[in-house]
Amino acid sequence: MKLVVVLMLSALPVSCYAGSGCVLLEEVINNTIDPTESETQYVEDLQQLIPGEVTAKALMNLKGCFLDQDTETLKKVSEMMDAIYDSRQCDSY
């Protein structure tokens, strides 16, 4: 699970625009981390971005991995995202 999170989020420092104006990406990340949003609701919220059933199933599995985490882990993922948004590399974006 932690490897999935690292791989999913590792591309974000490269595309730092997330913390400086890409509201949709921030919303997707926040919904992914949110322990109160179900897998079904998560996929419904992302329906406009999902090209097919395979992607929908993958997103349900991804959300399920986050739902299996404790509150402390989810809080740390949120803190990590804030650190990425506030990083020196993202300052110029």
PDB file of N, CA and C in Angstrom:
ATOM      1  N   MET A   1       0.821  -1.193   0.000  1.00  0.00           N
ATOM      2  CA  MET A   1       0.000   0.000   0.000  1.00  0.00           C
ATOM      3  C   MET A   1       0.863   1.254   0.000  1.00  0.00           C
ATOM      4  N   LYS A   2       1.852   1.286   0.866  1.00  0.00           N
ATOM      5  CA  LYS A   2       2.681   2.487   0.944  1.00  0.00           C
ATOM      6  C   LYS A   2       3.423   2.723  -0.366  1.00  0.00           C
ATOM      7  N   LEU A   3       3.791   1.654  -1.043  1.00  0.00           N
ATOM      8  CA  LEU A   3       4.449   1.789  -2.338  1.00  0.00           C
ATOM      9  C   LEU A   3       3.493   2.414  -3.348  1.00  0.00           C
ATOM     10  N   VAL A   4       2.234   2.006  -3.317  1.00  0.00           N
ATOM     11  CA  VAL A   4       1.237   2.580  -4.221  1.00  0.00           C
ATOM     12  C   VAL A   4       1.121   4.083  -3.980  1.00  0.00           C
ATOM     13  N   VAL A   5       1.069   4.476  -2.720  1.00  0.00           N
ATOM     14  CA  VAL A   5       0.953   5.893  -2.381  1.00  0.00           C
ATOM     15  C   VAL A   5       2.174   6.657  -2.865  1.00  0.00           C
ATOM     16  N   VAL A   6       3.338   6.108  -2.614  1.00  0.00           N
ATOM     17  CA  VAL A   6       4.576   6.779  -3.025  1.00  0.00           C
ATOM     18  C   VAL A   6       4.619   6.924  -4.537  1.00  0.00           C
ATOM     19  N   LEU A   7       4.281   5.869  -5.256  1.00  0.00           N
ATOM     20  CA  LEU A   7       4.312   5.927  -6.716  1.00  0.00           C
ATOM     21  C   LEU A   7       3.272   6.902  -7.256  1.00  0.00           C
ATOM     22  N   MET A   8       2.085   6.895  -6.658  1.00  0.00           N
ATOM     23  CA  MET A   8       1.033   7.780  -7.130  1.00  0.00           C
ATOM     24  C   MET A   8       1.394   9.240  -6.908  1.00  0.00           C
ATOM     25  N   LEU A   9       1.975   9.526  -5.772  1.00  0.00           N
ATOM     26  CA  LEU A   9       2.258  10.907  -5.414  1.00  0.00           C
ATOM     27  C   LEU A   9       3.641  11.388  -5.833  1.00  0.00           C
ATOM     28  N   SER A  10       4.491  10.480  -6.273  1.00  0.00           N
ATOM     29  CA  SER A  10       5.853  10.880  -6.618  1.00  0.00           C
ATOM     30  C   SER A  10       5.902  11.799  -7.838  1.00  0.00           C
ATOM     31  N   ALA A  11       4.914  11.717  -8.701  1.00  0.00           N
ATOM     32  CA  ALA A  11       4.899  12.572  -9.887  1.00  0.00           C
ATOM     33  C   ALA A  11       4.479  13.997  -9.567  1.00  0.00           C
ATOM     34  N   LEU A  12       3.863  14.220  -8.438  1.00  0.00           N
ATOM     35  CA  LEU A  12       3.352  15.550  -8.130  1.00  0.00           C
ATOM     36  C   LEU A  12       4.419  16.618  -7.968  1.00  0.00           C
ATOM     37  N   PRO A  13       5.586  16.323  -7.395  1.00  0.00           N
ATOM     38  CA  PRO A  13       6.586  17.393  -7.338  1.00  0.00           C
ATOM     39  C   PRO A  13       7.019  17.864  -8.723  1.00  0.00           C
ATOM     40  N   VAL A  14       6.964  16.973  -9.691  1.00  0.00           N
ATOM     41  CA  VAL A  14       7.332  17.338 -11.048  1.00  0.00           C
ATOM     42  C   VAL A  14       6.284  18.278 -11.636  1.00  0.00           C
ATOM     43  N   SER A  15       5.037  18.058 -11.272  1.00  0.00           N
ATOM     44  CA  SER A  15       3.950  18.908 -11.771  1.00  0.00           C
ATOM     45  C   SER A  15       3.396  19.732 -10.620  1.00  0.00           C
ATOM     46  N   CYS A  16       4.158  20.676 -10.195  1.00  0.00           N
ATOM     47  CA  CYS A  16       3.851  21.454  -8.991  1.00  0.00           C
ATOM     48  C   CYS A  16       2.642  22.354  -9.128  1.00  0.00           C
ATOM     49  N   TYR A  17       2.060  22.423 -10.289  1.00  0.00           N
ATOM     50  CA  TYR A  17       0.927  23.298 -10.483  1.00  0.00           C
ATOM     51  C   TYR A  17      -0.237  22.959  -9.556  1.00  0.00           C
ATOM     52  N   ALA A  18      -0.218  21.792  -8.940  1.00  0.00           N
ATOM     53  CA  ALA A  18      -1.330  21.363  -8.099  1.00  0.00           C
ATOM     54  C   ALA A  18      -1.597  22.331  -6.961  1.00  0.00           C
ATOM     55  N   GLY A  19      -0.549  22.847  -6.340  1.00  0.00           N
ATOM     56  CA  GLY A  19      -0.737  23.733  -5.209  1.00  0.00           C
ATOM     57  C   GLY A  19      -0.884  25.180  -5.593  1.00  0.00           C
ATOM     58  N   SER A  20      -0.896  25.472  -6.862  1.00  0.00           N
ATOM     59  CA  SER A  20      -0.952  26.871  -7.274  1.00  0.00           C
ATOM     60  C   SER A  20      -1.990  27.118  -8.354  1.00  0.00           C
ATOM     61  N   GLY A  21      -3.112  26.463  -8.233  1.00  0.00           N
ATOM     62  CA  GLY A  21      -4.168  26.787  -9.159  1.00  0.00           C
ATOM     63  C   GLY A  21      -4.929  25.630  -9.768  1.00  0.00           C
ATOM     64  N   CYS A  22      -4.492  24.427  -9.616  1.00  0.00           N
ATOM     65  CA  CYS A  22      -5.213  23.299 -10.192  1.00  0.00           C
ATOM     66  C   CYS A  22      -6.162  22.744  -9.126  1.00  0.00           C
ATOM     67  N   VAL A  23      -7.306  23.380  -9.022  1.00  0.00           N
ATOM     68  CA  VAL A  23      -8.277  23.024  -7.997  1.00  0.00           C
ATOM     69  C   VAL A  23      -8.767  21.591  -8.176  1.00  0.00           C
ATOM     70  N   LEU A  24      -8.958  21.165  -9.416  1.00  0.00           N
ATOM     71  CA  LEU A  24      -9.446  19.815  -9.674  1.00  0.00           C
ATOM     72  C   LEU A  24      -8.490  18.756  -9.118  1.00  0.00           C
ATOM     73  N   LEU A  25      -7.200  18.924  -9.363  1.00  0.00           N
ATOM     74  CA  LEU A  25      -6.230  17.960  -8.848  1.00  0.00           C
ATOM     75  C   LEU A  25      -6.204  17.957  -7.329  1.00  0.00           C
ATOM     76  N   GLU A  26      -6.262  19.130  -6.721  1.00  0.00           N
ATOM     77  CA  GLU A  26      -6.287  19.203  -5.258  1.00  0.00           C
ATOM     78  C   GLU A  26      -7.531  18.513  -4.709  1.00  0.00           C
ATOM     79  N   GLU A  27      -8.662  18.695  -5.381  1.00  0.00           N
ATOM     80  CA  GLU A  27      -9.910  18.061  -4.947  1.00  0.00           C
ATOM     81  C   GLU A  27      -9.810  16.540  -5.046  1.00  0.00           C
ATOM     82  N   VAL A  28      -9.226  16.045  -6.136  1.00  0.00           N
ATOM     83  CA  VAL A  28      -9.057  14.600  -6.301  1.00  0.00           C
ATOM     84  C   VAL A  28      -8.178  14.042  -5.184  1.00  0.00           C
ATOM     85  N   ILE A  29      -7.088  14.725  -4.884  1.00  0.00           N
ATOM     86  CA  ILE A  29      -6.187  14.261  -3.828  1.00  0.00           C
ATOM     87  C   ILE A  29      -6.892  14.295  -2.482  1.00  0.00           C
ATOM     88  N   ASN A  30      -7.605  15.376  -2.199  1.00  0.00           N
ATOM     89  CA  ASN A  30      -8.316  15.474  -0.921  1.00  0.00           C
ATOM     90  C   ASN A  30      -9.394  14.407  -0.798  1.00  0.00           C
ATOM     91  N   ASN A  31     -10.108  14.121  -1.884  1.00  0.00           N
ATOM     92  CA  ASN A  31     -11.113  13.059  -1.849  1.00  0.00           C
ATOM     93  C   ASN A  31     -10.471  11.693  -1.671  1.00  0.00           C
ATOM     94  N   THR A  32      -9.291  11.514  -2.236  1.00  0.00           N
ATOM     95  CA  THR A  32      -8.578  10.246  -2.082  1.00  0.00           C
ATOM     96  C   THR A  32      -8.196  10.025  -0.624  1.00  0.00           C
ATOM     97  N   ILE A  33      -7.759  11.062   0.037  1.00  0.00           N
ATOM     98  CA  ILE A  33      -7.318  10.975   1.426  1.00  0.00           C
ATOM     99  C   ILE A  33      -8.496  10.927   2.397  1.00  0.00           C
ATOM    100  N   ASP A  34      -9.632  11.494   2.028  1.00  0.00           N
ATOM    101  CA  ASP A  34     -10.794  11.624   2.910  1.00  0.00           C
ATOM    102  C   ASP A  34     -11.343  10.258   3.343  1.00  0.00           C
ATOM    103  N   PRO A  35     -11.284   9.946   4.653  1.00  0.00           N
ATOM    104  CA  PRO A  35     -11.756   8.640   5.114  1.00  0.00           C
ATOM    105  C   PRO A  35     -13.276   8.518   5.158  1.00  0.00           C
ATOM    106  N   THR A  36     -13.997   9.625   4.987  1.00  0.00           N
ATOM    107  CA  THR A  36     -15.460   9.574   5.046  1.00  0.00           C
ATOM    108  C   THR A  36     -16.090   9.336   3.674  1.00  0.00           C
ATOM    109  N   GLU A  37     -15.313   9.435   2.618  1.00  0.00           N
ATOM    110  CA  GLU A  37     -15.851   9.223   1.268  1.00  0.00           C
ATOM    111  C   GLU A  37     -15.690   7.759   0.868  1.00  0.00           C
ATOM    112  N   SER A  38     -16.787   7.143   0.490  1.00  0.00           N
ATOM    113  CA  SER A  38     -16.771   5.730   0.107  1.00  0.00           C
ATOM    114  C   SER A  38     -16.131   5.541  -1.267  1.00  0.00           C
ATOM    115  N   GLU A  39     -15.801   4.300  -1.569  1.00  0.00           N
ATOM    116  CA  GLU A  39     -15.223   3.974  -2.872  1.00  0.00           C
ATOM    117  C   GLU A  39     -16.197   4.331  -3.997  1.00  0.00           C
ATOM    118  N   THR A  40     -17.467   4.016  -3.798  1.00  0.00           N
ATOM    119  CA  THR A  40     -18.481   4.293  -4.809  1.00  0.00           C
ATOM    120  C   THR A  40     -18.629   5.792  -5.048  1.00  0.00           C
ATOM    121  N   GLN A  41     -18.693   6.565  -3.968  1.00  0.00           N
ATOM    122  CA  GLN A  41     -18.819   8.015  -4.095  1.00  0.00           C
ATOM    123  C   GLN A  41     -17.577   8.608  -4.765  1.00  0.00           C
ATOM    124  N   TYR A  42     -16.424   8.070  -4.420  1.00  0.00           N
ATOM    125  CA  TYR A  42     -15.153   8.527  -5.011  1.00  0.00           C
ATOM    126  C   TYR A  42     -15.181   8.373  -6.529  1.00  0.00           C
ATOM    127  N   VAL A  43     -15.582   7.214  -6.999  1.00  0.00           N
ATOM    128  CA  VAL A  43     -15.636   6.955  -8.438  1.00  0.00           C
ATOM    129  C   VAL A  43     -16.709   7.833  -9.090  1.00  0.00           C
ATOM    130  N   GLU A  44     -17.845   8.015  -8.430  1.00  0.00           N
ATOM    131  CA  GLU A  44     -18.888   8.894  -8.974  1.00  0.00           C
ATOM    132  C   GLU A  44     -18.380  10.330  -9.103  1.00  0.00           C
ATOM    133  N   ASP A  45     -17.623  10.796  -8.108  1.00  0.00           N
ATOM    134  CA  ASP A  45     -17.076  12.155  -8.146  1.00  0.00           C
ATOM    135  C   ASP A  45     -16.080  12.344  -9.293  1.00  0.00           C
ATOM    136  N   LEU A  46     -15.397  11.263  -9.654  1.00  0.00           N
ATOM    137  CA  LEU A  46     -14.369  11.330 -10.700  1.00  0.00           C
ATOM    138  C   LEU A  46     -14.872  10.867 -12.064  1.00  0.00           C
ATOM    139  N   GLN A  47     -16.162  10.615 -12.178  1.00  0.00           N
ATOM    140  CA  GLN A  47     -16.714  10.022 -13.396  1.00  0.00           C
ATOM    141  C   GLN A  47     -16.315  10.771 -14.668  1.00  0.00           C
ATOM    142  N   GLN A  48     -16.233  12.089 -14.615  1.00  0.00           N
ATOM    143  CA  GLN A  48     -15.873  12.864 -15.814  1.00  0.00           C
ATOM    144  C   GLN A  48     -14.439  12.605 -16.263  1.00  0.00           C
ATOM    145  N   LEU A  49     -13.607  12.060 -15.379  1.00  0.00           N
ATOM    146  CA  LEU A  49     -12.202  11.812 -15.704  1.00  0.00           C
ATOM    147  C   LEU A  49     -11.904  10.352 -16.012  1.00  0.00           C
ATOM    148  N   ILE A  50     -12.900   9.492 -15.883  1.00  0.00           N
ATOM    149  CA  ILE A  50     -12.688   8.052 -16.017  1.00  0.00           C
ATOM    150  C   ILE A  50     -13.055   7.597 -17.429  1.00  0.00           C
ATOM    151  N   PRO A  51     -12.062   7.082 -18.183  1.00  0.00           N
ATOM    152  CA  PRO A  51     -12.336   6.683 -19.562  1.00  0.00           C
ATOM    153  C   PRO A  51     -13.048   5.335 -19.712  1.00  0.00           C
ATOM    154  N   GLY A  52     -13.006   4.497 -18.682  1.00  0.00           N
ATOM    155  CA  GLY A  52     -13.619   3.185 -18.826  1.00  0.00           C
ATOM    156  C   GLY A  52     -13.713   2.431 -17.517  1.00  0.00           C
ATOM    157  N   GLU A  53     -14.260   1.239 -17.611  1.00  0.00           N
ATOM    158  CA  GLU A  53     -14.508   0.401 -16.433  1.00  0.00           C
ATOM    159  C   GLU A  53     -13.213  -0.047 -15.757  1.00  0.00           C
ATOM    160  N   VAL A  54     -12.178  -0.304 -16.528  1.00  0.00           N
ATOM    161  CA  VAL A  54     -10.894  -0.737 -15.956  1.00  0.00           C
ATOM    162  C   VAL A  54     -10.345   0.359 -15.036  1.00  0.00           C
ATOM    163  N   THR A  55     -10.411   1.595 -15.489  1.00  0.00           N
ATOM    164  CA  THR A  55      -9.943   2.720 -14.675  1.00  0.00           C
ATOM    165  C   THR A  55     -10.808   2.877 -13.441  1.00  0.00           C
ATOM    166  N   ALA A  56     -12.107   2.714 -13.580  1.00  0.00           N
ATOM    167  CA  ALA A  56     -13.017   2.819 -12.438  1.00  0.00           C
ATOM    168  C   ALA A  56     -12.675   1.775 -11.379  1.00  0.00           C
ATOM    169  N   LYS A  57     -12.417   0.551 -11.806  1.00  0.00           N
ATOM    170  CA  LYS A  57     -12.045  -0.510 -10.858  1.00  0.00           C
ATOM    171  C   LYS A  57     -10.708  -0.204 -10.190  1.00  0.00           C
ATOM    172  N   ALA A  58      -9.763   0.313 -10.967  1.00  0.00           N
ATOM    173  CA  ALA A  58      -8.456   0.668 -10.396  1.00  0.00           C
ATOM    174  C   ALA A  58      -8.615   1.770  -9.351  1.00  0.00           C
ATOM    175  N   LEU A  59      -9.457   2.761  -9.636  1.00  0.00           N
ATOM    176  CA  LEU A  59      -9.685   3.839  -8.675  1.00  0.00           C
ATOM    177  C   LEU A  59     -10.396   3.341  -7.426  1.00  0.00           C
ATOM    178  N   MET A  60     -11.298   2.385  -7.587  1.00  0.00           N
ATOM    179  CA  MET A  60     -11.956   1.800  -6.408  1.00  0.00           C
ATOM    180  C   MET A  60     -10.927   1.077  -5.541  1.00  0.00           C
ATOM    181  N   ASN A  61     -10.006   0.352  -6.179  1.00  0.00           N
ATOM    182  CA  ASN A  61      -8.948  -0.327  -5.425  1.00  0.00           C
ATOM    183  C   ASN A  61      -8.033   0.675  -4.731  1.00  0.00           C
ATOM    184  N   LEU A  62      -7.691   1.749  -5.437  1.00  0.00           N
ATOM    185  CA  LEU A  62      -6.844   2.785  -4.849  1.00  0.00           C
ATOM    186  C   LEU A  62      -7.516   3.402  -3.625  1.00  0.00           C
ATOM    187  N   LYS A  63      -8.785   3.775  -3.779  1.00  0.00           N
ATOM    188  CA  LYS A  63      -9.514   4.378  -2.661  1.00  0.00           C
ATOM    189  C   LYS A  63      -9.633   3.382  -1.516  1.00  0.00           C
ATOM    190  N   GLY A  64      -9.832   2.119  -1.839  1.00  0.00           N
ATOM    191  CA  GLY A  64      -9.897   1.086  -0.807  1.00  0.00           C
ATOM    192  C   GLY A  64      -8.610   1.005   0.007  1.00  0.00           C
ATOM    193  N   CYS A  65      -7.483   1.186  -0.662  1.00  0.00           N
ATOM    194  CA  CYS A  65      -6.194   1.186   0.047  1.00  0.00           C
ATOM    195  C   CYS A  65      -6.132   2.334   1.049  1.00  0.00           C
ATOM    196  N   PHE A  66      -6.624   3.500   0.650  1.00  0.00           N
ATOM    197  CA  PHE A  66      -6.622   4.636   1.566  1.00  0.00           C
ATOM    198  C   PHE A  66      -7.614   4.431   2.701  1.00  0.00           C
ATOM    199  N   LEU A  67      -8.753   3.812   2.420  1.00  0.00           N
ATOM    200  CA  LEU A  67      -9.736   3.562   3.472  1.00  0.00           C
ATOM    201  C   LEU A  67      -9.214   2.572   4.507  1.00  0.00           C
ATOM    202  N   ASP A  68      -8.264   1.733   4.114  1.00  0.00           N
ATOM    203  CA  ASP A  68      -7.677   0.756   5.039  1.00  0.00           C
ATOM    204  C   ASP A  68      -6.648   1.376   5.980  1.00  0.00           C
ATOM    205  N   GLN A  69      -6.273   2.622   5.740  1.00  0.00           N
ATOM    206  CA  GLN A  69      -5.249   3.282   6.553  1.00  0.00           C
ATOM    207  C   GLN A  69      -5.868   3.933   7.781  1.00  0.00           C
ATOM    208  N   ASP A  70      -5.056   4.064   8.824  1.00  0.00           N
ATOM    209  CA  ASP A  70      -5.552   4.744  10.025  1.00  0.00           C
ATOM    210  C   ASP A  70      -5.486   6.261   9.839  1.00  0.00           C
ATOM    211  N   THR A  71      -6.117   6.967  10.736  1.00  0.00           N
ATOM    212  CA  THR A  71      -6.219   8.425  10.650  1.00  0.00           C
ATOM    213  C   THR A  71      -4.854   9.092  10.651  1.00  0.00           C
ATOM    214  N   GLU A  72      -3.934   8.575  11.440  1.00  0.00           N
ATOM    215  CA  GLU A  72      -2.592   9.158  11.515  1.00  0.00           C
ATOM    216  C   GLU A  72      -1.876   9.095  10.165  1.00  0.00           C
ATOM    217  N   THR A  73      -1.976   7.968   9.492  1.00  0.00           N
ATOM    218  CA  THR A  73      -1.344   7.821   8.181  1.00  0.00           C
ATOM    219  C   THR A  73      -1.943   8.791   7.176  1.00  0.00           C
ATOM    220  N   LEU A  74      -3.264   8.918   7.183  1.00  0.00           N
ATOM    221  CA  LEU A  74      -3.934   9.839   6.260  1.00  0.00           C
ATOM    222  C   LEU A  74      -3.539  11.282   6.555  1.00  0.00           C
ATOM    223  N   LYS A  75      -3.380  11.605   7.822  1.00  0.00           N
ATOM    224  CA  LYS A  75      -2.953  12.950   8.197  1.00  0.00           C
ATOM    225  C   LYS A  75      -1.540  13.222   7.666  1.00  0.00           C
ATOM    226  N   LYS A  76      -0.678  12.227   7.753  1.00  0.00           N
ATOM    227  CA  LYS A  76       0.694  12.387   7.268  1.00  0.00           C
ATOM    228  C   LYS A  76       0.742  12.525   5.747  1.00  0.00           C
ATOM    229  N   VAL A  77      -0.131  11.833   5.038  1.00  0.00           N
ATOM    230  CA  VAL A  77      -0.195  11.988   3.584  1.00  0.00           C
ATOM    231  C   VAL A  77      -0.623  13.416   3.255  1.00  0.00           C
ATOM    232  N   SER A  78      -1.598  13.921   3.982  1.00  0.00           N
ATOM    233  CA  SER A  78      -2.050  15.302   3.778  1.00  0.00           C
ATOM    234  C   SER A  78      -0.928  16.297   4.056  1.00  0.00           C
ATOM    235  N   GLU A  79      -0.186  16.074   5.123  1.00  0.00           N
ATOM    236  CA  GLU A  79       0.958  16.941   5.449  1.00  0.00           C
ATOM    237  C   GLU A  79       2.023  16.870   4.366  1.00  0.00           C
ATOM    238  N   MET A  80       2.237  15.675   3.813  1.00  0.00           N
ATOM    239  CA  MET A  80       3.217  15.515   2.746  1.00  0.00           C
ATOM    240  C   MET A  80       2.785  16.314   1.508  1.00  0.00           C
ATOM    241  N   MET A  81       1.494  16.279   1.196  1.00  0.00           N
ATOM    242  CA  MET A  81       1.009  17.036   0.049  1.00  0.00           C
ATOM    243  C   MET A  81       1.203  18.533   0.278  1.00  0.00           C
ATOM    244  N   ASP A  82       0.936  19.003   1.488  1.00  0.00           N
ATOM    245  CA  ASP A  82       1.168  20.417   1.798  1.00  0.00           C
ATOM    246  C   ASP A  82       2.643  20.775   1.650  1.00  0.00           C
ATOM    247  N   ALA A  83       3.515  19.872   2.094  1.00  0.00           N
ATOM    248  CA  ALA A  83       4.952  20.121   1.974  1.00  0.00           C
ATOM    249  C   ALA A  83       5.371  20.192   0.500  1.00  0.00           C
ATOM    250  N   ILE A  84       4.784  19.358  -0.325  1.00  0.00           N
ATOM    251  CA  ILE A  84       5.098  19.392  -1.754  1.00  0.00           C
ATOM    252  C   ILE A  84       4.630  20.715  -2.352  1.00  0.00           C
ATOM    253  N   TYR A  85       3.408  21.115  -2.031  1.00  0.00           N
ATOM    254  CA  TYR A  85       2.869  22.366  -2.564  1.00  0.00           C
ATOM    255  C   TYR A  85       3.710  23.560  -2.132  1.00  0.00           C
ATOM    256  N   ASP A  86       4.235  23.518  -0.910  1.00  0.00           N
ATOM    257  CA  ASP A  86       4.997  24.632  -0.363  1.00  0.00           C
ATOM    258  C   ASP A  86       6.498  24.523  -0.601  1.00  0.00           C
ATOM    259  N   SER A  87       6.914  23.511  -1.353  1.00  0.00           N
ATOM    260  CA  SER A  87       8.340  23.277  -1.557  1.00  0.00           C
ATOM    261  C   SER A  87       8.995  24.352  -2.411  1.00  0.00           C
ATOM    262  N   ARG A  88      10.284  24.447  -2.284  1.00  0.00           N
ATOM    263  CA  ARG A  88      11.090  25.394  -3.071  1.00  0.00           C
ATOM    264  C   ARG A  88      10.910  25.146  -4.572  1.00  0.00           C
ATOM    265  N   GLN A  89      10.805  23.880  -4.958  1.00  0.00           N
ATOM    266  CA  GLN A  89      10.655  23.544  -6.372  1.00  0.00           C
ATOM    267  C   GLN A  89       9.336  24.061  -6.937  1.00  0.00           C
ATOM    268  N   CYS A  90       8.326  24.181  -6.118  1.00  0.00           N
ATOM    269  CA  CYS A  90       7.017  24.631  -6.591  1.00  0.00           C
ATOM    270  C   CYS A  90       6.850  26.144  -6.479  1.00  0.00           C
ATOM    271  N   ASP A  91       7.790  26.827  -5.849  1.00  0.00           N
ATOM    272  CA  ASP A  91       7.671  28.276  -5.688  1.00  0.00           C
ATOM    273  C   ASP A  91       7.531  29.013  -7.006  1.00  0.00           C
ATOM    274  N   SER A  92       8.223  28.549  -8.032  1.00  0.00           N
ATOM    275  CA  SER A  92       8.197  29.264  -9.304  1.00  0.00           C
ATOM    276  C   SER A  92       6.915  29.014 -10.097  1.00  0.00           C
ATOM    277  N   TYR A  93       6.072  28.105  -9.627  1.00  0.00           N
ATOM    278  CA  TYR A  93       4.830  27.832 -10.326  1.00  0.00           C
ATOM    279  C   TYR A  93       3.748  28.592  -9.646  1.00  0.00           C
TER     280      TYR A  93
END
